[in-house]
Amino acid sequence: MNDDLDRDDRPELHIPSIDEDRARQGECARVHLPSGNICTLERHHASSCRFVIVDDAPPSPPLTP
């Protein structure tokens, strides 16, 4: 483990192309940088990202397993 990170820290949340709030809610949250659209599929989904237009709406509720 990297000593510079807190135990509960998730390094992927610090990538500029990830929406941190949505990622914490369990979404993929990858941002299509040219458009600003965000993938709202579940984290680690098997298919390609599905980017949707997201205004300033709050993140989706947590996904249930």
PDB file of N, CA and C in Angstrom:
ATOM      1  N   MET A   1       0.847  -1.177   0.000  1.00  0.00           N
ATOM      2  CA  MET A   1       0.000   0.000   0.000  1.00  0.00           C
ATOM      3  C   MET A   1       0.893   1.241   0.000  1.00  0.00           C
ATOM      4  N   ASN A   2       0.483   2.250  -0.680  1.00  0.00           N
ATOM      5  CA  ASN A   2       1.227   3.500  -0.740  1.00  0.00           C
ATOM      6  C   ASN A   2       1.053   4.238   0.583  1.00  0.00           C
ATOM      7  N   ASP A   3       2.165   4.563   1.253  1.00  0.00           N
ATOM      8  CA  ASP A   3       2.103   5.235   2.554  1.00  0.00           C
ATOM      9  C   ASP A   3       1.539   6.642   2.463  1.00  0.00           C
ATOM     10  N   ASP A   4       1.504   7.220   1.266  1.00  0.00           N
ATOM     11  CA  ASP A   4       0.992   8.573   1.106  1.00  0.00           C
ATOM     12  C   ASP A   4      -0.537   8.628   1.062  1.00  0.00           C
ATOM     13  N   LEU A   5      -1.178   7.466   1.021  1.00  0.00           N
ATOM     14  CA  LEU A   5      -2.635   7.409   0.935  1.00  0.00           C
ATOM     15  C   LEU A   5      -3.230   6.954   2.259  1.00  0.00           C
ATOM     16  N   ASP A   6      -4.374   7.477   2.608  1.00  0.00           N
ATOM     17  CA  ASP A   6      -5.096   6.992   3.781  1.00  0.00           C
ATOM     18  C   ASP A   6      -5.606   5.595   3.479  1.00  0.00           C
ATOM     19  N   ARG A   7      -5.826   4.803   4.503  1.00  0.00           N
ATOM     20  CA  ARG A   7      -6.299   3.427   4.294  1.00  0.00           C
ATOM     21  C   ARG A   7      -7.601   3.367   3.504  1.00  0.00           C
ATOM     22  N   ASP A   8      -8.520   4.265   3.770  1.00  0.00           N
ATOM     23  CA  ASP A   8      -9.823   4.235   3.097  1.00  0.00           C
ATOM     24  C   ASP A   8      -9.850   5.066   1.829  1.00  0.00           C
ATOM     25  N   ASP A   9      -8.710   5.622   1.447  1.00  0.00           N
ATOM     26  CA  ASP A   9      -8.670   6.465   0.257  1.00  0.00           C
ATOM     27  C   ASP A   9      -8.750   5.587  -0.982  1.00  0.00           C
ATOM     28  N   ARG A  10      -9.467   6.057  -1.991  1.00  0.00           N
ATOM     29  CA  ARG A  10      -9.555   5.349  -3.257  1.00  0.00           C
ATOM     30  C   ARG A  10      -8.869   6.201  -4.306  1.00  0.00           C
ATOM     31  N   PRO A  11      -7.655   5.830  -4.723  1.00  0.00           N
ATOM     32  CA  PRO A  11      -6.897   6.655  -5.671  1.00  0.00           C
ATOM     33  C   PRO A  11      -7.644   6.988  -6.945  1.00  0.00           C
ATOM     34  N   GLU A  12      -8.529   6.082  -7.413  1.00  0.00           N
ATOM     35  CA  GLU A  12      -9.233   6.369  -8.664  1.00  0.00           C
ATOM     36  C   GLU A  12     -10.153   7.570  -8.538  1.00  0.00           C
ATOM     37  N   LEU A  13     -10.495   7.970  -7.318  1.00  0.00           N
ATOM     38  CA  LEU A  13     -11.343   9.134  -7.141  1.00  0.00           C
ATOM     39  C   LEU A  13     -10.605  10.432  -7.406  1.00  0.00           C
ATOM     40  N   HIS A  14      -9.293  10.384  -7.495  1.00  0.00           N
ATOM     41  CA  HIS A  14      -8.505  11.590  -7.700  1.00  0.00           C
ATOM     42  C   HIS A  14      -8.095  11.780  -9.154  1.00  0.00           C
ATOM     43  N   ILE A  15      -8.661  10.981 -10.032  1.00  0.00           N
ATOM     44  CA  ILE A  15      -8.402  11.104 -11.457  1.00  0.00           C
ATOM     45  C   ILE A  15      -9.343  12.176 -11.998  1.00  0.00           C
ATOM     46  N   PRO A  16      -8.817  13.176 -12.718  1.00  0.00           N
ATOM     47  CA  PRO A  16      -9.677  14.275 -13.183  1.00  0.00           C
ATOM     48  C   PRO A  16     -10.855  13.844 -14.048  1.00  0.00           C
ATOM     49  N   SER A  17     -10.766  12.694 -14.689  1.00  0.00           N
ATOM     50  CA  SER A  17     -11.858  12.277 -15.556  1.00  0.00           C
ATOM     51  C   SER A  17     -12.897  11.424 -14.817  1.00  0.00           C
ATOM     52  N   ILE A  18     -12.903  11.477 -13.483  1.00  0.00           N
ATOM     53  CA  ILE A  18     -13.887  10.767 -12.672  1.00  0.00           C
ATOM     54  C   ILE A  18     -14.640  11.783 -11.820  1.00  0.00           C
ATOM     55  N   ASP A  19     -15.963  11.713 -11.812  1.00  0.00           N
ATOM     56  CA  ASP A  19     -16.771  12.569 -10.945  1.00  0.00           C
ATOM     57  C   ASP A  19     -16.763  11.934  -9.553  1.00  0.00           C
ATOM     58  N   GLU A  20     -16.049  12.537  -8.613  1.00  0.00           N
ATOM     59  CA  GLU A  20     -15.838  11.951  -7.289  1.00  0.00           C
ATOM     60  C   GLU A  20     -17.142  11.677  -6.542  1.00  0.00           C
ATOM     61  N   ASP A  21     -18.077  12.599  -6.562  1.00  0.00           N
ATOM     62  CA  ASP A  21     -19.329  12.404  -5.828  1.00  0.00           C
ATOM     63  C   ASP A  21     -20.092  11.193  -6.351  1.00  0.00           C
ATOM     64  N   ARG A  22     -20.190  11.074  -7.646  1.00  0.00           N
ATOM     65  CA  ARG A  22     -20.902   9.936  -8.240  1.00  0.00           C
ATOM     66  C   ARG A  22     -20.149   8.630  -8.021  1.00  0.00           C
ATOM     67  N   ALA A  23     -18.827   8.656  -8.088  1.00  0.00           N
ATOM     68  CA  ALA A  23     -18.038   7.446  -7.860  1.00  0.00           C
ATOM     69  C   ALA A  23     -18.229   6.939  -6.428  1.00  0.00           C
ATOM     70  N   ARG A  24     -18.334   7.840  -5.483  1.00  0.00           N
ATOM     71  CA  ARG A  24     -18.564   7.431  -4.097  1.00  0.00           C
ATOM     72  C   ARG A  24     -19.933   6.781  -3.920  1.00  0.00           C
ATOM     73  N   GLN A  25     -20.853   7.052  -4.827  1.00  0.00           N
ATOM     74  CA  GLN A  25     -22.190   6.467  -4.773  1.00  0.00           C
ATOM     75  C   GLN A  25     -22.260   5.127  -5.513  1.00  0.00           C
ATOM     76  N   GLY A  26     -21.138   4.677  -6.083  1.00  0.00           N
ATOM     77  CA  GLY A  26     -21.099   3.370  -6.737  1.00  0.00           C
ATOM     78  C   GLY A  26     -21.232   3.401  -8.245  1.00  0.00           C
ATOM     79  N   GLU A  27     -21.267   4.596  -8.817  1.00  0.00           N
ATOM     80  CA  GLU A  27     -21.357   4.687 -10.273  1.00  0.00           C
ATOM     81  C   GLU A  27     -19.964   4.644 -10.890  1.00  0.00           C
ATOM     82  N   CYS A  28     -19.899   4.320 -12.160  1.00  0.00           N
ATOM     83  CA  CYS A  28     -18.648   4.382 -12.911  1.00  0.00           C
ATOM     84  C   CYS A  28     -18.096   5.803 -12.836  1.00  0.00           C
ATOM     85  N   ALA A  29     -18.921   6.771 -13.158  1.00  0.00           N
ATOM     86  CA  ALA A  29     -18.627   8.201 -13.016  1.00  0.00           C
ATOM     87  C   ALA A  29     -17.508   8.713 -13.912  1.00  0.00           C
ATOM     88  N   ARG A  30     -17.158   7.935 -14.924  1.00  0.00           N
ATOM     89  CA  ARG A  30     -16.137   8.407 -15.858  1.00  0.00           C
ATOM     90  C   ARG A  30     -16.712   9.571 -16.660  1.00  0.00           C
ATOM     91  N   VAL A  31     -15.930  10.627 -16.809  1.00  0.00           N
ATOM     92  CA  VAL A  31     -16.373  11.831 -17.502  1.00  0.00           C
ATOM     93  C   VAL A  31     -15.815  11.839 -18.924  1.00  0.00           C
ATOM     94  N   HIS A  32     -16.688  12.070 -19.898  1.00  0.00           N
ATOM     95  CA  HIS A  32     -16.257  12.255 -21.281  1.00  0.00           C
ATOM     96  C   HIS A  32     -15.794  13.698 -21.361  1.00  0.00           C
ATOM     97  N   LEU A  33     -14.476  13.911 -21.337  1.00  0.00           N
ATOM     98  CA  LEU A  33     -13.928  15.248 -21.187  1.00  0.00           C
ATOM     99  C   LEU A  33     -14.373  16.247 -22.255  1.00  0.00           C
ATOM    100  N   PRO A  34     -14.463  15.880 -23.544  1.00  0.00           N
ATOM    101  CA  PRO A  34     -14.894  16.876 -24.528  1.00  0.00           C
ATOM    102  C   PRO A  34     -16.325  17.386 -24.309  1.00  0.00           C
ATOM    103  N   SER A  35     -17.212  16.517 -23.824  1.00  0.00           N
ATOM    104  CA  SER A  35     -18.621  16.917 -23.679  1.00  0.00           C
ATOM    105  C   SER A  35     -19.024  17.197 -22.235  1.00  0.00           C
ATOM    106  N   GLY A  36     -18.319  16.620 -21.278  1.00  0.00           N
ATOM    107  CA  GLY A  36     -18.702  16.758 -19.877  1.00  0.00           C
ATOM    108  C   GLY A  36     -19.769  15.765 -19.456  1.00  0.00           C
ATOM    109  N   ASN A  37     -20.195  14.884 -20.361  1.00  0.00           N
ATOM    110  CA  ASN A  37     -21.180  13.860 -20.021  1.00  0.00           C
ATOM    111  C   ASN A  37     -20.538  12.828 -19.101  1.00  0.00           C
ATOM    112  N   ILE A  38     -21.366  12.149 -18.287  1.00  0.00           N
ATOM    113  CA  ILE A  38     -20.867  11.223 -17.272  1.00  0.00           C
ATOM    114  C   ILE A  38     -21.513   9.859 -17.454  1.00  0.00           C
ATOM    115  N   CYS A  39     -20.712   8.812 -17.250  1.00  0.00           N
ATOM    116  CA  CYS A  39     -21.236   7.442 -17.290  1.00  0.00           C
ATOM    117  C   CYS A  39     -21.901   7.148 -15.952  1.00  0.00           C
ATOM    118  N   THR A  40     -23.181   6.786 -15.992  1.00  0.00           N
ATOM    119  CA  THR A  40     -23.936   6.519 -14.769  1.00  0.00           C
ATOM    120  C   THR A  40     -24.164   5.028 -14.537  1.00  0.00           C
ATOM    121  N   LEU A  41     -23.471   4.179 -15.295  1.00  0.00           N
ATOM    122  CA  LEU A  41     -23.563   2.741 -15.047  1.00  0.00           C
ATOM    123  C   LEU A  41     -22.845   2.412 -13.737  1.00  0.00           C
ATOM    124  N   GLU A  42     -23.055   1.187 -13.219  1.00  0.00           N
ATOM    125  CA  GLU A  42     -22.409   0.803 -11.974  1.00  0.00           C
ATOM    126  C   GLU A  42     -20.888   0.710 -12.174  1.00  0.00           C
ATOM    127  N   ARG A  43     -20.159   0.913 -11.101  1.00  0.00           N
ATOM    128  CA  ARG A  43     -18.696   0.838 -11.139  1.00  0.00           C
ATOM    129  C   ARG A  43     -18.273  -0.549 -11.629  1.00  0.00           C
ATOM    130  N   HIS A  44     -17.243  -0.620 -12.402  1.00  0.00           N
ATOM    131  CA  HIS A  44     -16.665  -1.851 -12.965  1.00  0.00           C
ATOM    132  C   HIS A  44     -17.641  -2.592 -13.875  1.00  0.00           C
ATOM    133  N   HIS A  45     -18.497  -1.848 -14.588  1.00  0.00           N
ATOM    134  CA  HIS A  45     -19.433  -2.499 -15.504  1.00  0.00           C
ATOM    135  C   HIS A  45     -18.660  -3.178 -16.632  1.00  0.00           C
ATOM    136  N   ALA A  46     -19.255  -4.200 -17.207  1.00  0.00           N
ATOM    137  CA  ALA A  46     -18.582  -5.015 -18.216  1.00  0.00           C
ATOM    138  C   ALA A  46     -18.638  -4.399 -19.611  1.00  0.00           C
ATOM    139  N   SER A  47     -19.634  -3.592 -19.871  1.00  0.00           N
ATOM    140  CA  SER A  47     -19.801  -3.028 -21.209  1.00  0.00           C
ATOM    141  C   SER A  47     -19.092  -1.681 -21.328  1.00  0.00           C
ATOM    142  N   SER A  48     -19.213  -1.078 -22.486  1.00  0.00           N
ATOM    143  CA  SER A  48     -18.663   0.265 -22.685  1.00  0.00           C
ATOM    144  C   SER A  48     -19.442   1.263 -21.848  1.00  0.00           C
ATOM    145  N   CYS A  49     -18.803   2.367 -21.558  1.00  0.00           N
ATOM    146  CA  CYS A  49     -19.484   3.422 -20.796  1.00  0.00           C
ATOM    147  C   CYS A  49     -20.677   3.947 -21.584  1.00  0.00           C
ATOM    148  N   ARG A  50     -21.704   4.339 -20.854  1.00  0.00           N
ATOM    149  CA  ARG A  50     -22.876   4.986 -21.441  1.00  0.00           C
ATOM    150  C   ARG A  50     -22.914   6.399 -20.859  1.00  0.00           C
ATOM    151  N   PHE A  51     -22.465   7.365 -21.647  1.00  0.00           N
ATOM    152  CA  PHE A  51     -22.366   8.734 -21.184  1.00  0.00           C
ATOM    153  C   PHE A  51     -23.710   9.441 -21.346  1.00  0.00           C
ATOM    154  N   VAL A  52     -24.140  10.120 -20.308  1.00  0.00           N
ATOM    155  CA  VAL A  52     -25.384  10.864 -20.345  1.00  0.00           C
ATOM    156  C   VAL A  52     -25.118  12.310 -19.939  1.00  0.00           C
ATOM    157  N   ILE A  53     -25.988  13.184 -20.397  1.00  0.00           N
ATOM    158  CA  ILE A  53     -25.876  14.586 -20.013  1.00  0.00           C
ATOM    159  C   ILE A  53     -26.320  14.704 -18.563  1.00  0.00           C
ATOM    160  N   VAL A  54     -25.466  15.267 -17.758  1.00  0.00           N
ATOM    161  CA  VAL A  54     -25.782  15.432 -16.344  1.00  0.00           C
ATOM    162  C   VAL A  54     -25.614  16.900 -16.004  1.00  0.00           C
ATOM    163  N   ASP A  55     -26.725  17.522 -15.610  1.00  0.00           N
ATOM    164  CA  ASP A  55     -26.651  18.921 -15.185  1.00  0.00           C
ATOM    165  C   ASP A  55     -26.074  18.946 -13.777  1.00  0.00           C
ATOM    166  N   ASP A  56     -26.468  19.896 -13.004  1.00  0.00           N
ATOM    167  CA  ASP A  56     -25.999  19.984 -11.628  1.00  0.00           C
ATOM    168  C   ASP A  56     -26.849  19.142 -10.694  1.00  0.00           C
ATOM    169  N   ALA A  57     -27.438  18.097 -11.233  1.00  0.00           N
ATOM    170  CA  ALA A  57     -28.265  17.226 -10.420  1.00  0.00           C
ATOM    171  C   ALA A  57     -27.390  16.450  -9.435  1.00  0.00           C
ATOM    172  N   PRO A  58     -27.936  16.098  -8.285  1.00  0.00           N
ATOM    173  CA  PRO A  58     -27.158  15.319  -7.311  1.00  0.00           C
ATOM    174  C   PRO A  58     -26.869  13.924  -7.858  1.00  0.00           C
ATOM    175  N   PRO A  59     -25.874  13.248  -7.297  1.00  0.00           N
ATOM    176  CA  PRO A  59     -25.576  11.883  -7.746  1.00  0.00           C
ATOM    177  C   PRO A  59     -26.777  10.972  -7.554  1.00  0.00           C
ATOM    178  N   SER A  60     -26.794   9.901  -8.315  1.00  0.00           N
ATOM    179  CA  SER A  60     -27.860   8.915  -8.174  1.00  0.00           C
ATOM    180  C   SER A  60     -27.762   8.264  -6.804  1.00  0.00           C
ATOM    181  N   PRO A  61     -28.863   7.695  -6.291  1.00  0.00           N
ATOM    182  CA  PRO A  61     -28.781   6.998  -5.010  1.00  0.00           C
ATOM    183  C   PRO A  61     -27.847   5.800  -5.135  1.00  0.00           C
ATOM    184  N   PRO A  62     -27.267   5.326  -4.027  1.00  0.00           N
ATOM    185  CA  PRO A  62     -26.353   4.180  -4.090  1.00  0.00           C
ATOM    186  C   PRO A  62     -27.012   2.987  -4.762  1.00  0.00           C
ATOM    187  N   LEU A  63     -26.218   2.251  -5.517  1.00  0.00           N
ATOM    188  CA  LEU A  63     -26.714   1.065  -6.194  1.00  0.00           C
ATOM    189  C   LEU A  63     -26.769  -0.085  -5.194  1.00  0.00           C
ATOM    190  N   THR A  64     -27.800  -0.909  -5.279  1.00  0.00           N
ATOM    191  CA  THR A  64     -27.897  -2.045  -4.383  1.00  0.00           C
ATOM    192  C   THR A  64     -27.324  -3.267  -5.067  1.00  0.00           C
ATOM    193  N   PRO A  65     -26.608  -4.101  -4.326  1.00  0.00           N
ATOM    194  CA  PRO A  65     -25.987  -5.285  -4.939  1.00  0.00           C
ATOM    195  C   PRO A  65     -26.987  -6.327  -5.384  1.00  0.00           C
TER     196      PRO A  65
END
